[in-house]
Tab-separated table of C-alpha atoms in Angstrom:
chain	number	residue	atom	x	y	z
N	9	UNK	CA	0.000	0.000	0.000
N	10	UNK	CA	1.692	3.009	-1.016
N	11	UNK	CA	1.696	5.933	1.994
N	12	UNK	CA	0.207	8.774	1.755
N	13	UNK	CA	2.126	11.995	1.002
N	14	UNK	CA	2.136	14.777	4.194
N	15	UNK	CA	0.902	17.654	3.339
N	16	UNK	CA	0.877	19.901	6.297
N	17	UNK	CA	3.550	20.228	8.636
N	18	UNK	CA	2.367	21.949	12.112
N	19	UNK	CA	5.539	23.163	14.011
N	20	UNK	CA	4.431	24.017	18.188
N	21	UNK	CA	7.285	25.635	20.044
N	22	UNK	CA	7.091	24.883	23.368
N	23	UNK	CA	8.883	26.770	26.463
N	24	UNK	CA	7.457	25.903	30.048
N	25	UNK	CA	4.171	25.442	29.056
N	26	UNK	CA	3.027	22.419	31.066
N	27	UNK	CA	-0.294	24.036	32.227
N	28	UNK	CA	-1.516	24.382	28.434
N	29	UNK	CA	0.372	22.300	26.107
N	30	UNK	CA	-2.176	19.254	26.537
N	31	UNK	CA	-4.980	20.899	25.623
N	32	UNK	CA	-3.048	22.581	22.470
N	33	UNK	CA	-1.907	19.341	21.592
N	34	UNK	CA	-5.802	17.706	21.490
N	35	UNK	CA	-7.013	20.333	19.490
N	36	UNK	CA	-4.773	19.648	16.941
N	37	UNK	CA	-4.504	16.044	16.832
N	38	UNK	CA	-8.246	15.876	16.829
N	39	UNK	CA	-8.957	17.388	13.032
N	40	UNK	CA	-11.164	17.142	10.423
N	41	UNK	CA	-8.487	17.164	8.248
N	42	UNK	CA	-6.903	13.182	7.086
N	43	UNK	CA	-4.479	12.411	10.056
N	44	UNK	CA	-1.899	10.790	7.457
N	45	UNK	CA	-2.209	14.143	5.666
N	46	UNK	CA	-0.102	16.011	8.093
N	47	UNK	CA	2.320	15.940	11.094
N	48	UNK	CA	2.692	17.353	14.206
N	49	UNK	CA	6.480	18.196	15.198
N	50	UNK	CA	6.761	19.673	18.249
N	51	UNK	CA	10.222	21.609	19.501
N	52	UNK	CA	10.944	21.874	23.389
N	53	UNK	CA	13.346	24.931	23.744
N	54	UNK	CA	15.137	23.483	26.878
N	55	UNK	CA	11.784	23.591	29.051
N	56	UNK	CA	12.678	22.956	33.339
N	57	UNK	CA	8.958	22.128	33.580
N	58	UNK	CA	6.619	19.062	32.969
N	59	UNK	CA	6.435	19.915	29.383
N	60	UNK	CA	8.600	17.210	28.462
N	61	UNK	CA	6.713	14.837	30.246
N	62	UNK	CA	3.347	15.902	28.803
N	63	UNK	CA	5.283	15.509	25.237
N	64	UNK	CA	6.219	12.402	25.714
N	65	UNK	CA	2.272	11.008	26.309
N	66	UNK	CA	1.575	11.950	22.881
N	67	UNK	CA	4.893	10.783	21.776
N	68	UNK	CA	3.478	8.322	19.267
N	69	UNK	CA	1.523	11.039	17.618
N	70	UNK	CA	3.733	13.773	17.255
N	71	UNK	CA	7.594	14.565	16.844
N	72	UNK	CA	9.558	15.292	19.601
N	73	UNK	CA	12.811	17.904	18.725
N	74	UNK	CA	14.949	18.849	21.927
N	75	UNK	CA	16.846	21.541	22.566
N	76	UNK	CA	19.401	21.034	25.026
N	77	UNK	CA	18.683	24.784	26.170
N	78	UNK	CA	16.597	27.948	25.606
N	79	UNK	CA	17.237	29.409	22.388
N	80	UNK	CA	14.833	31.468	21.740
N	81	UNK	CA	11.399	31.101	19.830
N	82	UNK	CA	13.043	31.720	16.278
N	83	UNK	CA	14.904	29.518	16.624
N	84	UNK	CA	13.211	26.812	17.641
N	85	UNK	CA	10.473	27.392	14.809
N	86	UNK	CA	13.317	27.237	12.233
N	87	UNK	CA	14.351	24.046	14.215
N	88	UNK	CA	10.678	22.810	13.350
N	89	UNK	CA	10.979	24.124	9.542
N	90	UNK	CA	14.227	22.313	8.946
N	91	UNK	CA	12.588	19.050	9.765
N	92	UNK	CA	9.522	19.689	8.416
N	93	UNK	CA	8.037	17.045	5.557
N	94	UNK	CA	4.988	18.655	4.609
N	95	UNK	CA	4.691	21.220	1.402
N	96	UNK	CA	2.729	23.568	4.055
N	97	UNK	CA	3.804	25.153	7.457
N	98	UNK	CA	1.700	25.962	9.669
N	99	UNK	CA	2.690	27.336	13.156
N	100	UNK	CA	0.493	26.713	16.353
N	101	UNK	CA	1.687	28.312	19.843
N	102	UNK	CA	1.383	26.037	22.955
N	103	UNK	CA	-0.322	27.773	24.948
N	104	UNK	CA	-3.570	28.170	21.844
N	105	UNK	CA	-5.773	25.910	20.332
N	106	UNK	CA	-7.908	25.384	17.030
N	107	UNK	CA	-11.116	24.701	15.927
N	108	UNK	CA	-12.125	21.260	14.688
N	109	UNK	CA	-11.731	22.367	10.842
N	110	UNK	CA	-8.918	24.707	11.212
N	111	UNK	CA	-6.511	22.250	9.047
N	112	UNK	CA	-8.890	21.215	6.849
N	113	UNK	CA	-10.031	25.015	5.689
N	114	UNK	CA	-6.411	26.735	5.601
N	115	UNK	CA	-5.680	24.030	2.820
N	116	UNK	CA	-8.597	24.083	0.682
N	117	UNK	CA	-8.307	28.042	0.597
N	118	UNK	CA	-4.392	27.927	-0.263
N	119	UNK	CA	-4.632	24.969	-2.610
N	120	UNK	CA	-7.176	25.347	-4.552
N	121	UNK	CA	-6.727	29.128	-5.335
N	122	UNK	CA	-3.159	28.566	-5.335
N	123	UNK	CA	-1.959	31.692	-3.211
N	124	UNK	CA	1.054	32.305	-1.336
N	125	UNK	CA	-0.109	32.041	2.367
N	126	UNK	CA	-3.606	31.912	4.135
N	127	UNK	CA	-4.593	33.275	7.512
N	128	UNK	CA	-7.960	33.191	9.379
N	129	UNK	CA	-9.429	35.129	11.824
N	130	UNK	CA	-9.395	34.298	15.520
N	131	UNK	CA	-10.820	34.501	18.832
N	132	UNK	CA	-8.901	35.790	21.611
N	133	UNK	CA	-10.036	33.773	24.714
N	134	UNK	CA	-9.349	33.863	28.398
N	135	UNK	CA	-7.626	31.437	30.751
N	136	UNK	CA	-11.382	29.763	31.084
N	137	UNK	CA	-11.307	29.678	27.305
N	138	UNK	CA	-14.075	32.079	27.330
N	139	UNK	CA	-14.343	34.057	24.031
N	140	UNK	CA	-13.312	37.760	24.584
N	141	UNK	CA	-13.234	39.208	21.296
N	142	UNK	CA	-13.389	38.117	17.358
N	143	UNK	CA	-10.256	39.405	15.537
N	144	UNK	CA	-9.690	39.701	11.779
N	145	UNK	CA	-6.323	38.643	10.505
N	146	UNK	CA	-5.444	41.223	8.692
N	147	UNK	CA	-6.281	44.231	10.809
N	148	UNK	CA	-4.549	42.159	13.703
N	149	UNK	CA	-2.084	40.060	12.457
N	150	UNK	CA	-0.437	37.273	14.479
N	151	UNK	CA	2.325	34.963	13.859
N	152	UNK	CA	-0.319	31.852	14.063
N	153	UNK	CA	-3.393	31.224	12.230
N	154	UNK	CA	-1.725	31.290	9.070
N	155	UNK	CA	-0.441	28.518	6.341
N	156	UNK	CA	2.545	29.086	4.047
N	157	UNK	CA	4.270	27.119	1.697
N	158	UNK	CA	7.826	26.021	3.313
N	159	UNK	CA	9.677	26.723	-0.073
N	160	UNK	CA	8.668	29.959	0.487
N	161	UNK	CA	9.950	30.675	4.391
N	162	UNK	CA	13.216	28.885	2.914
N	163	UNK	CA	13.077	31.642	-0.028
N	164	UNK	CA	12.862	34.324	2.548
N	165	UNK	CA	15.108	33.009	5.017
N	166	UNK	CA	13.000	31.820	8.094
N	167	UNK	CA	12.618	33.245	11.326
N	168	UNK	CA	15.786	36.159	12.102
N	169	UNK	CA	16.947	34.633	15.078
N	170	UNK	CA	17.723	37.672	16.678
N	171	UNK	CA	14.313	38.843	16.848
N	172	UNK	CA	13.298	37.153	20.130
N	173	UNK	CA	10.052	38.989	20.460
N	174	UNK	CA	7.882	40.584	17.652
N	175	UNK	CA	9.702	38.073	15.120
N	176	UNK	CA	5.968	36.848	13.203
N	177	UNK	CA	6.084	41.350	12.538
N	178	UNK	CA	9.860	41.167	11.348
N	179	UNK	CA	9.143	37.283	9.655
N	180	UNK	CA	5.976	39.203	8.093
N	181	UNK	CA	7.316	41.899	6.812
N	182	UNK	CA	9.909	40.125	4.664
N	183	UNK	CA	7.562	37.423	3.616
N	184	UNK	CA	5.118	40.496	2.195
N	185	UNK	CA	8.022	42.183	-0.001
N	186	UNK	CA	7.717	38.604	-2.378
N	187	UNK	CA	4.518	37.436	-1.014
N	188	UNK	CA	1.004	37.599	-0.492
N	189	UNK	CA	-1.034	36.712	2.500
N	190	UNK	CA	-4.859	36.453	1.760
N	191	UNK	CA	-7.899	36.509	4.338
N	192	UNK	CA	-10.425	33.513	5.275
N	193	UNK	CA	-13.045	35.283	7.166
N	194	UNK	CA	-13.881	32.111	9.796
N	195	UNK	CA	-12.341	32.456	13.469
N	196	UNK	CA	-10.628	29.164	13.204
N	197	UNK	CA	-8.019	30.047	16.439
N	198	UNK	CA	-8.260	30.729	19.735
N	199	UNK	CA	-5.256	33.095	21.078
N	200	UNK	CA	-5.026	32.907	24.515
N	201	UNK	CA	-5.169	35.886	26.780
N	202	UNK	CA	-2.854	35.504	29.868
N	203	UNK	CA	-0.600	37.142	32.458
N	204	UNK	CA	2.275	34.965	31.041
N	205	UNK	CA	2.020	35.510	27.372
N	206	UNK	CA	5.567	36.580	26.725
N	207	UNK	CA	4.303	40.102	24.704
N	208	UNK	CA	2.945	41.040	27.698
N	209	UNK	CA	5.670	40.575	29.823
N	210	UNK	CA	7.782	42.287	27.000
C-alpha cells in the first residue's frame, strides 16, 4: 500500500508550558483534516517544567525535537521548519488551540486558489477559554493562524533569530516584499489571553 504523502507540517514551540500544552496538543490532533495528511512536530526549547513529560504522552503522535537549552522562539520554529516534511507550514503556539476544521479550511483556501499564504481570523479567549473578542487577521495580524508554503519561508530566510520577540512582525514583513497573505473570514483560532504571554511581559 503506497503511503500517503504529508501535506501539512504543524511546528508548536514549546517553552514551560506544562499548564496548556495538553490541551493545544488535542485540538490539533483531533482534526477534520486526514491524520496521514499532516504531522505534528513539536520543539521543546530546553523547558525545566513538565512539558517534556506531557510531550512524551503523545509521543506516538507527534515529533519530539529537543533543545538542550533555551534558544529562543526563532529559533526553535526554524528548528521545526528544517525538519519539516509537509509542502505547508503551519505554526500553532502552545499555549492556543484550534477549531475542529482549522486544518482542513487553511488548505482548501491555499490549494485550490493557489496563493502564497492563508490566515484566518481568531478569537482571543481567556484562561477559562471564554471568548473575549473576534479578531480579523489582517487588521490584527499574528504569527499563528496562518499557512505558508515552506519553499517559500526557505526563499525568505525563516525566522531572524535575533528577533526574540515581535519576530511573526519582522518574519511578516519580509515574507510580504515577495509574497502575499490572503484573508479567510472564519475564526478558526483561539489566542489565549494571559498574564504569562511573553508580549505582555515584553
Amino acid at each position: 500500500m503506497r503511503r500517503k504523502q504529508i501535506k501539512i507540517s504543524v511546528i508548536i514551540p514549546v517553552f514551560n508550558q506544562e499548564k496548556y500544552i495538553g490541551r493545544c496538543l488535542r485540538s490539533i490532533l483531533s482534526q477534520s483534516f486526514d491524520e496521514s495528511f499532516y504531522e505534528v512536530i513539536v520543539v521543546d526549547d530546553g523547558s525545566n517544567d513538565y512539558s517534556i513529560k506531557i510531550l512524551e504522552a503523545f509521543s506516538d503522535k507527534i515529533k519530539i525535537i529537543k533543545h538542550k537549552q533555551n534558544l529562543g522562539l526563532p529559533s526553535a520554529l526554524n528548528s521545526g521548519i528544517k525538519n519539516a516534511k509537509g509542502q505547508f507550514i503551519v505554526r500553532l503556539d502552545s499555549d492556543d488551540y484550534v477549531n475542529f476544521d482549522y486544518l482542513n479550511i487553511l488548505y482548501l483556501y491555499i490549494e485550490y486558489n493557489n496563493f502564497d499564504a492563508v490566515a484566518c481570523d481568531y478569537y482571543l479567549v481567556d484562561d477559562n477559554e471564554k471568548i473575549l473578542e473576534k479578531r480579523n487577521c489582517l487588521e490584527y495580524p499574528i504569527g499563528c493562524a496562518i499557512i505558508f508554503r515552506v519553499d517559500q519561508l526557505i526563499d525568505i530566510g525563516m525566522y531572524d533569530k535575533d528577533f526574540l520577540i515581535n519576530e511573526e512582525v519582522e518574519l511578516r514583513k519580509r515574507f510580504e516584499k515577495k509574497y502575499s497573505v490572503e484573508r479567510v473570514p472564519l475564526p478558526l483560532y483561539r489566542y489565549r489571553q494571559h498574564v504569562s504571554n511573553m508580549t505582555k511581559k515584553k
